[in-house]
Amino acid sequence: MKKVKLYKMGYARFYTIVLLIGLIVNTVSAQKIKLEEKRLTPVQTSMSMTRINGKRAVSVIKSPKVLADDEATYVRINDLDFKDGMIEVKVLSRLLPDAPAHARGFIGLAFRINEDNSRFESIYVRPTNSIANDQLRRNRTVQYFSYPNFKFTDSRATAPGQYESYAPIALNQWIKLKIEVKGQTAQLFIDDAKEPNLIVNDLRMGPDKTGAIGLFVDIGTEGFFRDLKVTNK
């Protein structure tokens, strides 16, 4: 009799564990996104499929008609909604031959983009700042902004240094970016760093927005993107 009860208890516990594992699997789904033209929509940018350093990648350049900084200048990933989870991508940036003096090799990600591209969150990097001889510029290697009402000029005016940080990166090299988003918090990890290179605890669009993901560049930059992976939670 005791053996039967123990057996039933063991089976019930096993069944509970299986259910919990199933719930975890169903709530966390990692997806490798194949970057091909039919899956991509340029927004105030031009794009092309290319190979660089032996790797297949998407090349993205900001439209010269867009003169302002921190605008909706990215390639949007079609049919992909993102709220909370993780975005991983490898990026490489070069300065264009006609890049202006204030070009920095701007490259990064936009996320939670709304349907008409009028609102989104973004984190990007400025590779040239990382090796500048000016410490203030170095401190501005990584940048968070929220479009349209919280660009880098706004954050510097209201909270200097809070939405920027340093990271050891450079032009013409592959950089792995990983952004973890949960509610109103986003953390950026560069090149598999164990600790975040930037923490944003107050995403300006709030904790509940859902939207698309974009491959972001800014002025004077040719940006290359590959190995995009998205984990929704």
Short mmCIF file of N, CA, C and O in Angstrom, two decimals, residues 71-159:
data_model
loop_
_atom_site.label_atom_id
_atom_site.label_comp_id
_atom_site.label_asym_id
_atom_site.label_seq_id
_atom_site.Cartn_x
_atom_site.Cartn_y
_atom_site.Cartn_z
N GLU A 71 17.11 59.90 -35.92
CA GLU A 71 15.84 59.83 -36.64
C GLU A 71 15.50 58.36 -36.92
O GLU A 71 16.23 57.45 -36.55
N ALA A 72 14.37 58.16 -37.59
CA ALA A 72 13.96 56.80 -37.97
C ALA A 72 14.73 56.39 -39.21
O ALA A 72 14.23 56.46 -40.34
N THR A 73 15.98 55.96 -39.02
CA THR A 73 16.86 55.57 -40.13
C THR A 73 17.38 54.15 -39.86
O THR A 73 18.41 53.97 -39.22
N TYR A 74 16.62 53.19 -40.34
CA TYR A 74 16.96 51.79 -40.08
C TYR A 74 16.33 50.92 -41.15
O TYR A 74 15.51 51.36 -41.96
N VAL A 75 16.70 49.66 -41.13
CA VAL A 75 16.02 48.64 -41.93
C VAL A 75 15.13 47.85 -40.97
O VAL A 75 15.61 47.28 -40.00
N ARG A 76 13.86 47.87 -41.27
CA ARG A 76 12.87 47.25 -40.38
C ARG A 76 12.70 45.77 -40.72
O ARG A 76 12.61 45.40 -41.89
N ILE A 77 12.66 44.93 -39.69
CA ILE A 77 12.44 43.50 -39.88
C ILE A 77 10.93 43.26 -39.97
O ILE A 77 10.18 43.62 -39.05
N ASN A 78 10.49 42.69 -41.07
CA ASN A 78 9.05 42.46 -41.28
C ASN A 78 8.54 41.28 -40.46
O ASN A 78 9.27 40.32 -40.18
N ASP A 79 7.28 41.38 -40.08
CA ASP A 79 6.57 40.26 -39.42
C ASP A 79 7.29 39.77 -38.17
O ASP A 79 7.43 38.57 -37.95
N LEU A 80 7.73 40.72 -37.36
CA LEU A 80 8.40 40.35 -36.11
C LEU A 80 8.02 41.37 -35.03
O LEU A 80 8.42 42.53 -35.10
N ASP A 81 7.25 40.93 -34.06
CA ASP A 81 6.86 41.78 -32.94
C ASP A 81 7.72 41.46 -31.73
O ASP A 81 7.98 40.29 -31.42
N PHE A 82 8.14 42.51 -31.04
CA PHE A 82 9.01 42.33 -29.88
C PHE A 82 8.57 43.25 -28.76
O PHE A 82 8.33 44.44 -28.97
N LYS A 83 8.49 42.68 -27.56
CA LYS A 83 8.19 43.46 -26.36
C LYS A 83 9.29 43.28 -25.33
O LYS A 83 10.08 44.17 -25.09
N ASP A 84 9.35 42.09 -24.74
CA ASP A 84 10.37 41.75 -23.76
C ASP A 84 11.18 40.57 -24.27
O ASP A 84 10.66 39.69 -24.95
N GLY A 85 12.46 40.55 -23.90
CA GLY A 85 13.32 39.44 -24.31
C GLY A 85 14.72 39.92 -24.63
O GLY A 85 15.24 40.84 -23.99
N MET A 86 15.30 39.32 -25.65
CA MET A 86 16.70 39.59 -25.96
C MET A 86 16.89 39.70 -27.48
O MET A 86 16.34 38.90 -28.23
N ILE A 87 17.68 40.70 -27.88
CA ILE A 87 18.04 40.87 -29.29
C ILE A 87 19.56 40.79 -29.39
O ILE A 87 20.26 41.50 -28.67
N GLU A 88 20.06 39.93 -30.26
CA GLU A 88 21.50 39.77 -30.46
C GLU A 88 21.83 39.97 -31.93
O GLU A 88 21.10 39.48 -32.80
N VAL A 89 22.91 40.67 -32.20
CA VAL A 89 23.32 40.89 -33.59
C VAL A 89 24.80 41.23 -33.62
O VAL A 89 25.37 41.74 -32.63
N LYS A 90 25.44 40.93 -34.74
CA LYS A 90 26.83 41.33 -34.95
C LYS A 90 26.84 42.48 -35.94
O LYS A 90 26.17 42.42 -36.97
N VAL A 91 27.59 43.53 -35.61
CA VAL A 91 27.61 44.73 -36.43
C VAL A 91 29.05 45.15 -36.72
O VAL A 91 29.97 44.86 -35.95
N LEU A 92 29.20 45.84 -37.84
CA LEU A 92 30.49 46.42 -38.21
C LEU A 92 30.18 47.73 -38.93
O LEU A 92 29.30 47.77 -39.78
N SER A 93 30.92 48.79 -38.59
CA SER A 93 30.65 50.07 -39.24
C SER A 93 31.91 50.68 -39.82
O SER A 93 33.01 50.51 -39.28
N ARG A 94 31.70 51.37 -40.93
CA ARG A 94 32.78 52.10 -41.60
C ARG A 94 32.31 53.53 -41.86
O ARG A 94 31.11 53.77 -42.06
N LEU A 95 33.25 54.45 -41.92
CA LEU A 95 32.90 55.81 -42.31
C LEU A 95 32.85 55.90 -43.82
O LEU A 95 33.72 55.37 -44.52
N LEU A 96 31.83 56.56 -44.34
CA LEU A 96 31.71 56.77 -45.78
C LEU A 96 32.76 57.78 -46.24
O LEU A 96 33.23 58.61 -45.45
N PRO A 97 33.16 57.73 -47.51
CA PRO A 97 34.17 58.67 -48.01
C PRO A 97 33.79 60.13 -47.81
O PRO A 97 34.66 60.99 -47.62
N ASP A 98 32.49 60.43 -47.86
CA ASP A 98 32.04 61.82 -47.69
C ASP A 98 31.49 62.09 -46.29
O ASP A 98 30.72 63.04 -46.09
N ALA A 99 31.87 61.27 -45.33
CA ALA A 99 31.36 61.43 -43.97
C ALA A 99 31.76 62.79 -43.40
O ALA A 99 32.92 63.21 -43.53
N PRO A 100 30.83 63.49 -42.73
CA PRO A 100 31.18 64.77 -42.11
C PRO A 100 32.08 64.58 -40.89
O PRO A 100 32.24 63.47 -40.40
N ALA A 101 32.62 65.68 -40.42
CA ALA A 101 33.59 65.61 -39.31
C ALA A 101 32.97 65.03 -38.05
O ALA A 101 33.68 64.43 -37.23
N HIS A 102 31.67 65.21 -37.86
CA HIS A 102 31.04 64.71 -36.63
C HIS A 102 30.52 63.28 -36.76
O HIS A 102 29.86 62.77 -35.86
N ALA A 103 30.82 62.60 -37.87
CA ALA A 103 30.43 61.19 -38.02
C ALA A 103 31.24 60.33 -37.05
O ALA A 103 32.42 60.57 -36.82
N ARG A 104 30.60 59.33 -36.50
CA ARG A 104 31.24 58.49 -35.47
C ARG A 104 31.13 57.00 -35.76
O ARG A 104 31.46 56.18 -34.92
N GLY A 105 30.59 56.63 -36.93
CA GLY A 105 30.37 55.21 -37.21
C GLY A 105 29.13 54.68 -36.51
O GLY A 105 29.07 53.51 -36.14
N PHE A 106 28.13 55.53 -36.34
CA PHE A 106 26.91 55.20 -35.59
C PHE A 106 26.26 53.91 -36.10
O PHE A 106 25.89 53.81 -37.27
N ILE A 107 26.04 52.95 -35.19
CA ILE A 107 25.38 51.70 -35.58
C ILE A 107 24.76 51.05 -34.35
O ILE A 107 25.32 51.12 -33.25
N GLY A 108 23.57 50.44 -34.54
CA GLY A 108 22.92 49.81 -33.40
C GLY A 108 21.58 49.21 -33.75
O GLY A 108 21.36 48.76 -34.88
N LEU A 109 20.67 49.23 -32.79
CA LEU A 109 19.36 48.60 -32.96
C LEU A 109 18.25 49.55 -32.52
O LEU A 109 18.41 50.30 -31.55
N ALA A 110 17.15 49.49 -33.23
CA ALA A 110 15.91 50.11 -32.79
C ALA A 110 14.96 48.98 -32.40
O ALA A 110 15.02 47.90 -32.98
N PHE A 111 14.11 49.21 -31.42
CA PHE A 111 13.18 48.17 -31.00
C PHE A 111 11.88 48.78 -30.49
O PHE A 111 11.80 49.97 -30.21
N ARG A 112 10.85 47.94 -30.41
CA ARG A 112 9.49 48.38 -30.09
C ARG A 112 9.04 49.50 -31.05
O ARG A 112 8.41 50.47 -30.64
N ILE A 113 9.36 49.34 -32.32
CA ILE A 113 8.99 50.33 -33.33
C ILE A 113 7.49 50.21 -33.61
O ILE A 113 7.00 49.11 -33.87
N ASN A 114 6.77 51.33 -33.58
CA ASN A 114 5.34 51.26 -33.85
C ASN A 114 5.07 51.12 -35.35
O ASN A 114 6.00 51.12 -36.17
N GLU A 115 3.79 51.01 -35.72
CA GLU A 115 3.44 50.64 -37.09
C GLU A 115 3.87 51.67 -38.13
O GLU A 115 4.27 51.31 -39.24
N ASP A 116 3.80 52.96 -37.80
CA ASP A 116 4.13 53.98 -38.80
C ASP A 116 5.52 54.58 -38.60
O ASP A 116 5.83 55.64 -39.15
N ASN A 117 6.36 53.91 -37.82
CA ASN A 117 7.75 54.34 -37.59
C ASN A 117 7.87 55.72 -36.94
O ASN A 117 8.90 56.38 -37.05
N SER A 118 6.84 56.11 -36.21
CA SER A 118 6.86 57.43 -35.57
C SER A 118 7.31 57.38 -34.12
O SER A 118 7.57 58.42 -33.51
N ARG A 119 7.46 56.17 -33.58
CA ARG A 119 7.94 56.01 -32.20
C ARG A 119 8.76 54.73 -32.08
O ARG A 119 8.39 53.69 -32.64
N PHE A 120 9.86 54.79 -31.34
CA PHE A 120 10.66 53.60 -31.09
C PHE A 120 11.72 53.90 -30.03
O PHE A 120 11.98 55.06 -29.69
N GLU A 121 12.32 52.84 -29.50
CA GLU A 121 13.46 52.92 -28.59
C GLU A 121 14.71 52.53 -29.38
O GLU A 121 14.62 51.79 -30.36
N SER A 122 15.88 53.00 -28.94
CA SER A 122 17.11 52.64 -29.65
C SER A 122 18.33 52.71 -28.74
O SER A 122 18.40 53.56 -27.85
N ILE A 123 19.24 51.80 -28.99
CA ILE A 123 20.59 51.86 -28.40
C ILE A 123 21.58 51.66 -29.53
O ILE A 123 21.45 50.73 -30.32
N TYR A 124 22.55 52.56 -29.62
CA TYR A 124 23.56 52.44 -30.66
C TYR A 124 24.94 52.76 -30.10
O TYR A 124 25.07 53.23 -28.96
N VAL A 125 25.97 52.53 -30.91
CA VAL A 125 27.35 52.80 -30.49
C VAL A 125 28.02 53.77 -31.46
O VAL A 125 27.61 53.89 -32.62
N ARG A 126 29.04 54.44 -30.93
CA ARG A 126 29.88 55.35 -31.72
C ARG A 126 31.32 54.82 -31.65
O ARG A 126 32.08 55.22 -30.75
N PRO A 127 31.72 53.94 -32.53
CA PRO A 127 33.04 53.30 -32.41
C PRO A 127 34.22 54.26 -32.37
O PRO A 127 35.19 54.00 -31.66
N THR A 128 34.18 55.37 -33.10
CA THR A 128 35.34 56.27 -33.09
C THR A 128 35.54 56.91 -31.73
O THR A 128 36.67 57.26 -31.36
N ASN A 129 34.46 57.07 -30.97
CA ASN A 129 34.60 57.69 -29.64
C ASN A 129 35.40 56.82 -28.68
O ASN A 129 36.05 57.33 -27.75
N SER A 130 35.36 55.52 -28.89
CA SER A 130 36.02 54.60 -27.96
C SER A 130 37.52 54.82 -27.87
O SER A 130 38.14 54.57 -26.83
N ILE A 131 38.13 55.29 -28.96
CA ILE A 131 39.59 55.46 -28.98
C ILE A 131 39.99 56.93 -29.08
O ILE A 131 41.13 57.24 -29.39
N ALA A 132 39.06 57.83 -28.81
CA ALA A 132 39.35 59.27 -28.86
C ALA A 132 40.29 59.67 -27.74
O ALA A 132 40.34 59.04 -26.68
N ASN A 133 41.05 60.74 -27.96
CA ASN A 133 41.96 61.25 -26.93
C ASN A 133 41.25 62.14 -25.91
O ASN A 133 41.85 62.57 -24.93
N ASP A 134 39.99 62.40 -26.15
CA ASP A 134 39.16 63.22 -25.27
C ASP A 134 38.33 62.29 -24.39
O ASP A 134 37.53 61.50 -24.89
N GLN A 135 38.48 62.39 -23.06
CA GLN A 135 37.77 61.49 -22.16
C GLN A 135 36.26 61.64 -22.26
O GLN A 135 35.51 60.66 -22.16
N LEU A 136 35.79 62.87 -22.45
CA LEU A 136 34.35 63.08 -22.56
C LEU A 136 33.78 62.34 -23.76
O LEU A 136 32.72 61.72 -23.68
N ARG A 137 34.49 62.38 -24.89
CA ARG A 137 34.05 61.63 -26.06
C ARG A 137 34.05 60.13 -25.79
O ARG A 137 33.14 59.41 -26.20
N ARG A 138 35.05 59.66 -25.11
CA ARG A 138 35.10 58.23 -24.76
C ARG A 138 33.87 57.82 -23.95
O ARG A 138 33.31 56.73 -24.14
N ASN A 139 33.47 58.69 -23.04
CA ASN A 139 32.30 58.40 -22.20
C ASN A 139 31.01 58.34 -23.01
O ASN A 139 29.97 57.93 -22.48
N ARG A 140 31.08 58.76 -24.25
CA ARG A 140 29.90 58.80 -25.11
C ARG A 140 29.97 57.76 -26.23
O ARG A 140 29.48 57.96 -27.32
N THR A 141 30.56 56.61 -25.95
CA THR A 141 30.67 55.55 -26.94
C THR A 141 29.33 54.86 -27.18
O THR A 141 28.99 54.51 -28.30
N VAL A 142 28.56 54.67 -26.12
CA VAL A 142 27.27 53.99 -26.19
C VAL A 142 26.16 55.00 -25.90
O VAL A 142 26.31 55.85 -25.02
N GLN A 143 25.05 54.89 -26.63
CA GLN A 143 23.97 55.88 -26.48
C GLN A 143 22.59 55.23 -26.51
O GLN A 143 22.31 54.37 -27.35
N TYR A 144 21.73 55.66 -25.59
CA TYR A 144 20.30 55.33 -25.65
C TYR A 144 19.52 56.57 -26.07
O TYR A 144 19.83 57.68 -25.64
N PHE A 145 18.51 56.39 -26.93
CA PHE A 145 17.56 57.47 -27.17
C PHE A 145 16.19 56.89 -27.47
O PHE A 145 16.05 55.69 -27.77
N SER A 146 15.18 57.73 -27.35
CA SER A 146 13.81 57.34 -27.62
C SER A 146 13.21 58.36 -28.59
O SER A 146 13.23 59.56 -28.32
N TYR A 147 12.74 57.86 -29.71
CA TYR A 147 12.21 58.73 -30.76
C TYR A 147 10.70 58.91 -30.60
O TYR A 147 10.00 57.95 -30.31
N PRO A 148 10.20 60.15 -30.72
CA PRO A 148 10.89 61.34 -31.24
C PRO A 148 11.31 62.37 -30.20
O PRO A 148 11.95 63.36 -30.54
N ASN A 149 10.95 62.15 -28.93
CA ASN A 149 11.06 63.24 -27.95
C ASN A 149 12.20 63.13 -26.96
O ASN A 149 12.30 63.94 -26.04
N PHE A 150 13.08 62.14 -27.14
CA PHE A 150 14.19 62.00 -26.19
C PHE A 150 15.44 61.57 -26.95
O PHE A 150 15.90 60.44 -26.82
N LYS A 151 15.98 62.50 -27.74
CA LYS A 151 17.19 62.23 -28.50
C LYS A 151 18.42 62.47 -27.62
O LYS A 151 18.30 62.86 -26.46
N PHE A 152 19.63 62.25 -28.17
CA PHE A 152 20.83 62.39 -27.35
C PHE A 152 20.99 63.82 -26.83
O PHE A 152 21.51 64.04 -25.73
N THR A 153 20.55 64.80 -27.59
CA THR A 153 20.63 66.19 -27.13
C THR A 153 19.73 66.42 -25.92
O THR A 153 20.08 67.18 -25.00
N ASP A 154 18.59 65.75 -25.88
CA ASP A 154 17.67 65.89 -24.75
C ASP A 154 18.25 65.25 -23.49
O ASP A 154 18.19 65.83 -22.40
N SER A 155 18.81 64.05 -23.63
CA SER A 155 19.36 63.37 -22.45
C SER A 155 20.58 64.11 -21.90
O SER A 155 20.76 64.20 -20.69
N ARG A 156 21.40 64.66 -22.79
CA ARG A 156 22.56 65.42 -22.32
C ARG A 156 22.15 66.70 -21.59
O ARG A 156 22.84 67.15 -20.67
N ALA A 157 21.04 67.28 -22.02
CA ALA A 157 20.57 68.51 -21.39
C ALA A 157 19.92 68.25 -20.04
O ALA A 157 20.05 69.06 -19.11
N THR A 158 19.22 67.13 -19.90
CA THR A 158 18.45 66.88 -18.68
C THR A 158 19.14 65.92 -17.70
O THR A 158 18.90 66.01 -16.49
N ALA A 159 19.96 65.00 -18.21
CA ALA A 159 20.62 64.01 -17.35
C ALA A 159 21.96 63.65 -17.95
O ALA A 159 22.15 62.53 -18.45
#
